[in-house]
XYZ file of C-alpha atoms in Angstrom:
456
model
C 20.304 -18.707 60.212
C 17.713 -20.267 57.484
C 17.831 -21.599 53.850
C 20.353 -24.050 52.398
C 21.172 -24.029 48.532
C 17.790 -26.518 48.244
C 15.620 -24.157 50.547
C 16.295 -21.025 50.826
C 13.997 -19.202 53.398
C 13.698 -15.752 53.758
C 10.903 -12.906 54.951
C 10.178 -11.449 52.087
C 13.209 -8.652 53.005
C 15.049 -8.018 49.304
C 18.837 -7.869 49.933
C 18.977 -4.456 48.355
C 17.632 -3.365 52.208
C 14.298 -2.501 50.388
C 11.016 -4.730 51.390
C 8.589 -6.178 49.999
C 5.150 -4.595 50.475
C 3.003 -8.102 49.664
C 0.899 -9.610 51.902
C 2.337 -12.766 51.438
C 5.596 -11.385 52.560
C 4.091 -9.532 55.716
C 2.561 -12.671 56.527
C 6.123 -14.681 56.020
C 7.558 -12.086 58.376
C 4.965 -12.734 60.987
C 5.311 -16.377 61.050
C 9.027 -15.762 61.139
C 9.061 -13.736 63.702
C 6.891 -16.023 65.682
C 8.672 -18.994 65.398
C 11.854 -17.408 67.142
C 9.599 -15.834 69.502
C 8.278 -19.019 70.340
C 11.947 -20.556 70.621
C 13.041 -18.158 72.904
C 10.091 -18.311 75.256
C 9.942 -22.239 75.739
C 13.861 -21.977 76.415
C 12.884 -19.384 78.936
C 10.345 -21.200 80.894
C 12.572 -23.833 80.988
C 15.480 -21.723 82.563
C 12.673 -20.256 85.099
C 11.873 -23.923 86.261
C 15.401 -25.076 86.228
C 16.195 -21.956 88.263
C 13.134 -22.279 90.656
C 13.865 -25.869 91.431
C 17.239 -24.761 92.861
C 20.671 -25.485 90.851
C 22.932 -27.717 92.874
C 25.468 -30.088 90.829
C 24.441 -31.225 87.236
C 21.804 -28.453 87.204
C 24.819 -26.071 86.627
C 25.746 -27.859 83.383
C 22.299 -27.999 82.174
C 22.471 -24.083 82.851
C 25.649 -23.621 80.668
C 24.289 -25.636 77.664
C 20.730 -23.676 78.188
C 22.605 -19.786 77.850
C 25.096 -21.507 75.000
C 21.826 -22.683 73.101
C 20.504 -19.309 73.547
C 23.677 -17.461 72.185
C 24.143 -20.315 69.088
C 20.554 -19.532 67.786
C 21.196 -15.839 68.370
C 23.917 -15.532 66.681
C 23.230 -17.681 63.760
C 19.497 -16.068 63.386
C 21.199 -12.449 63.690
C 23.494 -13.141 61.106
C 20.823 -14.235 58.451
C 18.868 -11.607 59.050
C 21.703 -8.637 58.423
C 22.611 -10.673 55.147
C 18.829 -10.576 53.912
C 18.757 -7.087 54.841
C 21.542 -6.313 52.931
C 23.876 -4.828 55.594
C 26.508 -7.575 55.705
C 28.266 -9.447 52.691
C 28.884 -12.237 54.632
C 26.592 -15.005 53.413
C 25.625 -17.597 56.245
C 23.191 -19.752 54.351
C 25.721 -22.266 52.817
C 26.550 -22.602 57.045
C 22.758 -23.400 57.734
C 23.142 -26.918 58.087
C 26.013 -26.936 60.440
C 24.060 -24.439 62.532
C 21.146 -26.703 62.953
C 23.117 -29.301 63.541
C 25.006 -27.346 66.382
C 21.357 -26.379 67.605
C 20.281 -30.522 67.207
C 23.533 -31.195 69.657
C 22.757 -29.007 72.448
C 18.840 -29.693 72.568
C 19.723 -33.161 72.778
C 22.210 -32.753 75.603
C 19.859 -30.305 77.423
C 16.655 -32.932 77.190
C 19.121 -35.902 78.361
C 19.621 -33.514 81.855
C 15.970 -32.075 81.985
C 12.612 -33.165 80.567
C 11.490 -29.196 80.725
C 13.668 -28.633 77.389
C 11.814 -31.175 75.274
C 9.254 -28.876 74.445
C 12.064 -26.690 72.226
C 11.382 -29.675 69.745
C 8.334 -28.054 68.278
C 10.011 -25.022 67.201
C 12.926 -27.425 66.087
C 10.652 -29.044 63.816
C 9.822 -25.855 61.653
C 13.816 -25.441 61.447
C 14.402 -28.770 60.017
C 11.425 -28.253 57.702
C 13.069 -24.615 56.619
C 16.702 -25.435 56.450
C 16.900 -28.947 55.359
C 15.669 -30.080 52.402
C 12.550 -32.370 52.089
C 13.412 -35.924 51.923
C 16.105 -35.188 54.911
C 13.759 -33.222 57.227
C 10.898 -35.655 57.232
C 13.353 -38.370 58.802
C 14.554 -35.729 60.983
C 11.542 -34.641 62.259
C 10.558 -37.910 62.961
C 13.906 -39.049 64.569
C 13.179 -35.975 66.914
C 10.028 -36.988 67.707
C 11.129 -40.591 68.837
C 13.679 -38.515 70.929
C 11.301 -36.391 72.459
C 8.779 -39.479 73.416
C 12.238 -41.473 74.660
C 13.012 -38.528 77.012
C 9.930 -38.242 78.379
C 9.981 -41.669 78.794
C 13.020 -41.724 80.962
C 12.526 -38.705 83.111
C 8.813 -39.882 84.270
C 10.837 -43.294 85.098
C 9.727 -45.164 82.377
C 5.945 -47.616 81.900
C 4.425 -48.664 85.230
C 3.842 -52.742 84.824
C 0.036 -53.831 85.184
C -0.816 -55.232 88.777
C -4.438 -56.492 87.952
C -5.563 -58.862 85.167
C -7.690 -57.750 82.623
C -7.283 -54.203 83.902
C -6.143 -51.319 81.609
C -2.233 -51.065 82.365
C -1.226 -47.867 84.522
C 1.686 -47.049 82.583
C -0.654 -46.971 79.149
C -2.592 -43.957 80.686
C 0.778 -42.347 80.677
C 2.195 -43.857 77.699
C -0.722 -42.097 75.319
C 0.118 -38.400 76.048
C 3.880 -38.837 75.825
C 3.500 -40.335 72.342
C 0.312 -38.540 71.232
C 1.473 -35.057 71.992
C 4.814 -35.323 69.972
C 3.291 -36.961 67.486
C 0.522 -34.312 66.872
C 3.241 -31.528 67.567
C 4.725 -33.115 64.617
C 2.279 -33.697 62.218
C 1.234 -29.976 63.062
C 4.656 -28.617 62.444
C 4.673 -30.408 59.031
C 1.271 -29.242 57.523
C 2.235 -25.895 58.572
C 5.795 -26.054 57.744
C 4.616 -26.794 53.992
C 2.061 -24.457 53.799
C 4.868 -21.684 54.751
C 6.839 -23.153 51.959
C 3.729 -22.576 49.786
C 3.523 -19.135 50.818
C 7.228 -18.309 50.674
C 7.060 -19.689 46.911
C 4.465 -17.400 45.960
C 5.573 -14.790 47.585
C 8.870 -15.295 46.206
C 7.361 -15.726 42.842
C 5.760 -12.343 42.914
C 8.940 -10.716 43.707
C 10.506 -12.056 40.733
C 7.464 -10.811 38.607
C 7.944 -7.309 40.207
C 11.503 -7.282 39.556
C 11.355 -8.329 35.870
C 8.133 -5.968 35.376
C 10.705 -2.862 37.047
C 13.381 -4.223 34.509
C 11.155 -4.351 31.421
C 9.690 -1.363 32.224
C 13.383 0.459 32.581
C 14.535 -1.047 29.197
C 11.088 0.141 27.585
C 11.458 3.536 28.740
C 15.267 3.393 26.966
C 14.315 1.862 24.005
C 11.235 4.680 23.886
C 14.209 7.127 24.933
C 16.575 5.840 22.107
C 13.578 5.661 19.461
C 12.688 9.364 20.094
C 16.092 10.155 20.055
C 16.527 8.582 16.440
C 13.190 9.770 15.807
C 13.970 13.624 16.386
C 17.382 13.657 14.537
C 15.513 12.097 11.663
C 12.915 14.995 11.792
C 15.625 17.580 11.997
C 17.620 16.002 9.148
C 14.715 16.083 6.876
C 13.631 19.496 7.861
C 17.338 20.930 7.721
C 17.773 19.370 3.970
C 14.241 20.444 2.661
C 14.743 24.195 4.227
C 17.951 24.705 5.029
C 19.850 22.915 2.714
C 17.772 24.033 -0.298
C 18.214 27.386 0.555
C 21.840 27.771 0.777
C 22.419 25.940 -2.276
C 20.111 28.012 -3.785
C 21.932 31.183 -2.304
C 25.230 29.782 -3.605
C 23.754 29.338 -7.218
C 22.412 32.602 -6.922
C 25.821 34.189 -5.576
C 27.394 32.652 -8.738
C 24.987 33.698 -11.107
C 25.392 37.484 -9.477
C 29.243 37.482 -9.797
C 28.658 36.407 -13.333
C 26.651 39.183 -13.874
C 28.865 41.630 -12.298
C 31.899 40.305 -14.764
C 29.814 40.672 -17.975
C 28.971 44.332 -16.728
C 25.468 43.604 -16.017
C 24.755 45.571 -12.510
C 21.422 45.542 -12.830
C 21.026 41.770 -13.556
C 23.708 41.399 -10.621
C 21.583 43.582 -7.976
C 17.918 41.451 -8.837
C 19.945 38.161 -8.370
C 21.260 39.572 -4.817
C 17.943 40.455 -4.060
C 16.868 36.930 -4.524
C 19.825 35.771 -2.323
C 18.291 38.257 0.568
C 15.273 36.696 0.137
C 16.535 33.060 0.550
C 18.457 33.711 3.283
C 15.682 35.701 5.103
C 13.687 32.844 4.542
C 16.039 30.215 5.840
C 16.709 32.253 8.650
C 13.034 32.566 9.692
C 13.020 28.241 9.218
C 16.271 27.800 11.719
C 14.251 30.133 14.328
C 10.880 28.122 13.933
C 13.440 25.232 14.440
C 14.377 26.512 17.466
C 10.484 27.142 18.298
C 9.305 23.833 17.178
C 7.055 25.905 15.174
C 5.237 24.774 11.618
C 7.080 25.761 8.557
C 6.608 30.200 7.968
C 5.409 29.813 4.713
C 2.410 27.986 6.569
C 1.627 30.741 9.063
C 0.729 33.359 6.716
C -1.643 31.382 4.457
C -3.141 28.362 3.100
C -1.291 25.213 1.637
C -2.793 26.547 -1.403
C -1.409 29.928 -1.092
C 2.392 28.876 0.002
C 2.420 26.292 -2.753
C 1.534 29.262 -4.932
C 4.305 31.366 -3.810
C 6.850 28.378 -4.132
C 5.896 28.013 -7.801
C 6.259 31.618 -8.232
C 9.923 31.817 -6.615
C 10.991 28.707 -8.447
C 10.428 30.521 -11.308
C 12.345 33.409 -10.434
C 15.162 31.557 -9.318
C 15.156 29.838 -12.365
C 14.916 33.106 -14.243
C 18.133 34.673 -12.117
C 20.374 31.683 -13.399
C 19.750 32.298 -16.890
C 17.092 29.333 -17.227
C 13.649 29.107 -19.071
C 11.673 27.352 -16.454
C 7.260 27.330 -16.236
C 6.425 26.404 -13.119
C 2.662 26.413 -12.382
C 0.104 24.694 -9.835
C -2.884 22.985 -10.380
C -5.610 22.113 -7.632
C -8.430 19.432 -8.176
C -11.066 19.617 -5.398
C -12.249 21.518 -3.038
C -10.080 22.409 -0.551
C -10.185 21.253 2.890
C -8.181 22.415 5.929
C -5.209 19.789 6.588
C -3.664 19.163 9.792
C -0.376 20.870 10.416
C 1.752 17.772 9.777
C 0.285 17.036 6.170
C 0.368 20.682 5.411
C 4.031 20.876 6.382
C 4.613 17.055 4.265
C 3.270 18.328 1.341
C 5.302 21.936 1.421
C 8.280 20.117 2.256
C 7.907 17.330 -0.581
C 7.187 20.380 -3.062
C 10.195 22.270 -1.784
C 12.668 19.440 -2.131
C 11.310 18.303 -5.351
C 11.092 22.257 -7.310
C 14.528 22.224 -6.207
C 15.660 19.060 -7.568
C 13.766 20.588 -10.645
C 15.797 23.597 -10.637
C 18.911 22.494 -10.127
C 19.264 19.214 -11.867
C 16.489 18.330 -14.212
C 16.863 21.209 -17.023
C 13.553 20.876 -17.532
C 11.263 24.103 -18.833
C 8.197 22.692 -17.495
C 7.022 21.646 -13.807
C 3.637 21.521 -12.656
C 2.488 20.788 -8.730
C -1.044 19.428 -8.571
C -2.743 19.257 -5.428
C -5.923 17.179 -5.207
C -7.912 16.670 -2.751
C -9.925 13.592 -2.729
C -12.768 13.055 0.631
C -10.698 10.868 2.452
C -7.101 11.276 1.138
C -5.006 14.344 -0.685
C -2.763 13.697 -3.150
C 0.281 16.186 -4.826
C 1.984 14.863 -8.032
C 5.161 16.852 -8.862
C 6.100 16.669 -12.535
C 8.872 18.266 -14.980
C 9.866 17.631 -18.555
C 13.353 17.492 -17.618
C 16.246 15.158 -18.102
C 14.802 12.203 -15.823
C 16.727 9.612 -13.905
C 16.874 6.090 -12.580
C 15.596 5.986 -8.854
C 16.429 2.844 -8.373
C 20.014 3.937 -8.710
C 19.937 6.910 -6.926
C 21.693 6.628 -3.411
C 22.935 9.291 -0.859
C 26.499 10.436 -1.218
C 29.006 10.800 1.434
C 28.821 14.945 0.828
C 25.025 14.797 2.345
C 23.508 15.231 -1.226
C 21.515 12.373 -2.592
C 19.477 12.593 0.464
C 16.226 14.290 -0.739
C 14.360 11.052 -1.657
C 15.151 9.064 1.391
C 14.109 12.150 3.591
C 10.720 12.239 1.329
C 10.113 8.442 2.039
C 10.788 9.065 5.797
C 8.581 11.813 5.668
C 5.574 10.302 4.136
C 5.932 7.220 5.482
C 5.744 8.810 8.950
C 2.077 9.882 8.055
C 1.132 6.350 6.452
C 1.053 7.925 3.268
C 2.667 6.007 0.077
C 4.863 8.040 -2.375
C 5.839 6.629 -6.005
C 8.477 7.870 -8.531
C 8.143 7.587 -12.202
C 11.243 8.502 -14.008
C 13.920 7.103 -16.575
C 16.638 9.121 -18.135
C 15.287 11.703 -20.968
C 11.475 11.038 -19.908
C 11.074 13.456 -17.157
C 9.922 12.652 -13.825
C 6.413 12.264 -11.913
C 6.828 11.985 -7.597
C 3.254 11.265 -6.685
C 2.399 11.664 -2.819
C -0.684 10.250 -1.113
C -1.536 10.830 1.962
C -4.888 9.965 4.561
C -6.695 12.334 6.031
C -8.227 11.911 9.595
C -11.909 11.055 10.360
C -12.829 14.668 10.668
C -11.274 16.157 7.412
C -13.251 13.446 5.601
C -17.002 14.667 6.410
C -15.390 18.088 5.556
C -13.793 17.136 1.989
C -16.892 18.376 0.145
C -18.698 17.813 -2.866
C -17.661 16.450 -6.199
C -13.921 17.695 -7.079
C -13.686 20.859 -9.146
C -10.559 21.759 -10.977
C -8.926 25.264 -10.413
C -5.444 26.494 -12.096
C -3.268 28.958 -10.371
C -0.474 30.440 -12.469
């Protein structure tokens, strides 16, 4: 049983039952086992000498004390080891001082009865260093050393007086081994104990650092998982808003327009609007299936971004006409088109879809222009309409889920390290300007000086 509140000692075994694999922990375990083995060997040697000399009278008391010391020492060691290994809830460390006191008392009784037990002082020195605080351990070691010297002196009949003047006293030759042996043993124990203590502290620091690293890794993993979950939710919200939600909104408007055409006795017009409803529903179904497969927009699978934007402009005009509105929508391309990464193509297409959907539903515009510009290191897209305009600062998402388009667009552009600017005012139309940086490979493929094309 080792360690108290001020000087806890263990061999690197964690209370969870798992063993530290550091080299320092292995050395600590070896030293710890060596201490216990040394105590057991010295006690066994003393018992063998006691039995070999014949047990008579007081010898039985000595044998009983020795066996009691062995049992007391073993019980304390086992209790401490079981607690350190996590196999026992009982913590013996608060009682380590009493345990050391009992071991020391039994040892004192033994050295009073026989000199063979004085050598147990050497492992006892290490126990005092490990169990007691340093300011108490050093005086305890010094006192134990004096007791060893006194016991040796007592059992050897004292120091004989000198019989010849000027000659070395006969007792002096006996005194030096009795003093120097225990003194050197105590000094060695102190130096070794301090080194053991320093090694233990280093091993404990490594253990705490390893546990902190494990906690940090676990927390980082949880944080990354939560961030990934939120990012995926945000991505799905943007995709759903810019595709399914806009498509469903268009279906609702086309359905109402078809119903009105039927009421007005115009079955051909109603049939045309129902065709638009079918086309929009089919496109949304394709988008939903691509969400499940985590693929890019189906509008980009069969052609380039330019072709997809051209089809979007044509669709916007057709839907506006089906609703009875007059809207001219065209695509302008500036610069030499280059192959864009899928993420950039999807972001620009979604931005155009969301912006033109707002133009068709809210702006009451007569003209909308989508300008796609390849600028070497960047790609830009402007969506202009001459509609009623609005105040961008006053636009917020509404509880019913509408009004989320600009927020979704900002998040999409920010995820690609791009820039989004919105210029609008009531009665003055709107310009949505997006600028996204290209990768290094696309910069070299940007081609020569810009030229201007018009797609109508």
